[in-house]
Amino acid sequence: MVEFDTGRMRGMAGDHRGHADAVEALTPVAGEEVKLVRPKMKKSVFAVRIEECLTAMDGVTDLHGKRLRSFADLIDGAAAEADQMDDDNAVKFGG
């Protein structure tokens, strides 16, 4: 028989949501300032690469935050299913 500690599972989901909040707080990485630099540095490959890198970092932090939040939702769903399974079993066995 498998036992699930649904309280611990929900705690882990909460931790993941906290991490998602922390990661999402980093987005945007450079903010609007990065868009102000490029016009001042015309024909600068360096400015273009920095802007591209920071834009890519924004995508990474956004994706990472979404994946953490999605995993937390899956953990909550699994905990709810485990609780429902216990309730169903208790009814079946007359508990």
Short mmCIF file of C-alpha atoms in Angstrom, two decimals:
data_model
loop_
_atom_site.label_atom_id
_atom_site.label_comp_id
_atom_site.label_asym_id
_atom_site.label_seq_id
_atom_site.Cartn_x
_atom_site.Cartn_y
_atom_site.Cartn_z
CA MET A 1 0.00 0.00 0.00
CA VAL A 2 1.21 3.46 -0.82
CA GLU A 3 0.83 6.29 1.65
CA PHE A 4 0.75 9.90 0.58
CA ASP A 5 1.58 12.74 2.92
CA THR A 6 -0.73 15.27 1.30
CA GLY A 7 0.17 18.00 3.79
CA ARG A 8 3.80 17.67 2.82
CA MET A 9 2.85 17.58 -0.86
CA ARG A 10 0.89 20.82 -0.49
CA GLY A 11 3.83 22.35 1.36
CA MET A 12 6.10 21.45 -1.54
CA ALA A 13 3.61 23.01 -3.95
CA GLY A 14 3.66 26.18 -1.88
CA ASP A 15 7.46 26.20 -1.93
CA HIS A 16 7.44 25.89 -5.71
CA ARG A 17 4.98 28.77 -5.99
CA GLY A 18 7.28 30.87 -3.81
CA HIS A 19 10.20 30.05 -6.08
CA ALA A 20 8.07 30.91 -9.12
CA ASP A 21 7.25 34.28 -7.57
CA ALA A 22 10.94 34.95 -6.94
CA VAL A 23 11.91 34.05 -10.51
CA GLU A 24 9.06 36.05 -12.02
CA ALA A 25 10.10 39.08 -9.94
CA LEU A 26 13.35 39.08 -11.96
CA THR A 27 11.47 39.65 -15.21
CA PRO A 28 12.22 41.82 -17.07
CA VAL A 29 15.92 41.33 -16.41
CA ALA A 30 17.04 44.77 -17.59
CA GLY A 31 13.74 46.58 -17.88
CA GLU A 32 13.12 49.38 -20.32
CA GLU A 33 16.66 50.75 -19.93
CA VAL A 34 18.02 48.25 -22.43
CA LYS A 35 15.86 49.73 -25.18
CA LEU A 36 17.31 53.18 -24.48
CA VAL A 37 20.90 52.10 -25.07
CA ARG A 38 20.66 50.81 -28.62
CA PRO A 39 19.59 54.11 -30.26
CA LYS A 40 22.49 55.87 -28.51
CA MET A 41 24.99 53.28 -29.76
CA LYS A 42 24.17 53.24 -33.47
CA LYS A 43 25.96 50.58 -35.50
CA SER A 44 27.16 48.88 -32.33
CA VAL A 45 27.14 45.09 -32.56
CA PHE A 46 27.86 44.99 -28.83
CA ALA A 47 24.64 46.90 -28.02
CA VAL A 48 22.64 44.60 -30.31
CA ARG A 49 24.07 41.46 -28.67
CA ILE A 50 23.44 42.77 -25.16
CA GLU A 51 19.83 43.56 -26.03
CA GLU A 52 19.38 40.11 -27.61
CA CYS A 53 20.91 38.40 -24.57
CA LEU A 54 18.72 40.28 -22.12
CA THR A 55 15.63 39.58 -24.21
CA ALA A 56 16.54 35.89 -24.20
CA MET A 57 17.06 36.00 -20.41
CA ASP A 58 13.56 37.48 -20.06
CA GLY A 59 12.22 34.50 -21.99
CA VAL A 60 14.14 32.07 -19.79
CA THR A 61 12.95 33.59 -16.51
CA ASP A 62 9.38 33.74 -17.80
CA LEU A 63 9.45 30.09 -18.89
CA HIS A 64 11.09 28.94 -15.65
CA GLY A 65 8.50 30.75 -13.53
CA LYS A 66 5.65 29.23 -15.54
CA ARG A 67 7.12 25.73 -15.28
CA LEU A 68 7.56 26.02 -11.51
CA ARG A 69 3.97 27.23 -11.14
CA SER A 70 2.70 24.43 -13.41
CA PHE A 71 4.55 21.82 -11.37
CA ALA A 72 3.04 23.25 -8.17
CA ASP A 73 -0.42 22.90 -9.72
CA LEU A 74 0.33 19.26 -10.60
CA ILE A 75 1.45 18.54 -7.04
CA ASP A 76 -1.74 20.12 -5.64
CA GLY A 77 -3.80 18.05 -8.06
CA ALA A 78 -2.04 14.85 -7.01
CA ALA A 79 -2.61 15.69 -3.34
CA ALA A 80 -6.31 16.30 -3.99
CA GLU A 81 -6.58 12.99 -5.85
CA ALA A 82 -4.83 11.15 -3.02
CA ASP A 83 -7.22 12.68 -0.47
CA GLN A 84 -10.21 11.74 -2.65
CA MET A 85 -8.87 8.21 -3.04
CA ASP A 86 -8.56 7.88 0.76
CA ASP A 87 -12.11 9.18 1.22
CA ASP A 88 -13.44 6.76 -1.42
CA ASN A 89 -11.61 3.85 0.19
CA ALA A 90 -12.95 4.76 3.63
CA VAL A 91 -16.51 4.71 2.26
CA LYS A 92 -15.93 1.38 0.46
CA PHE A 93 -14.55 -0.26 3.59
CA GLY A 94 -17.20 1.21 5.85
CA GLY A 95 -14.84 3.60 7.66
#
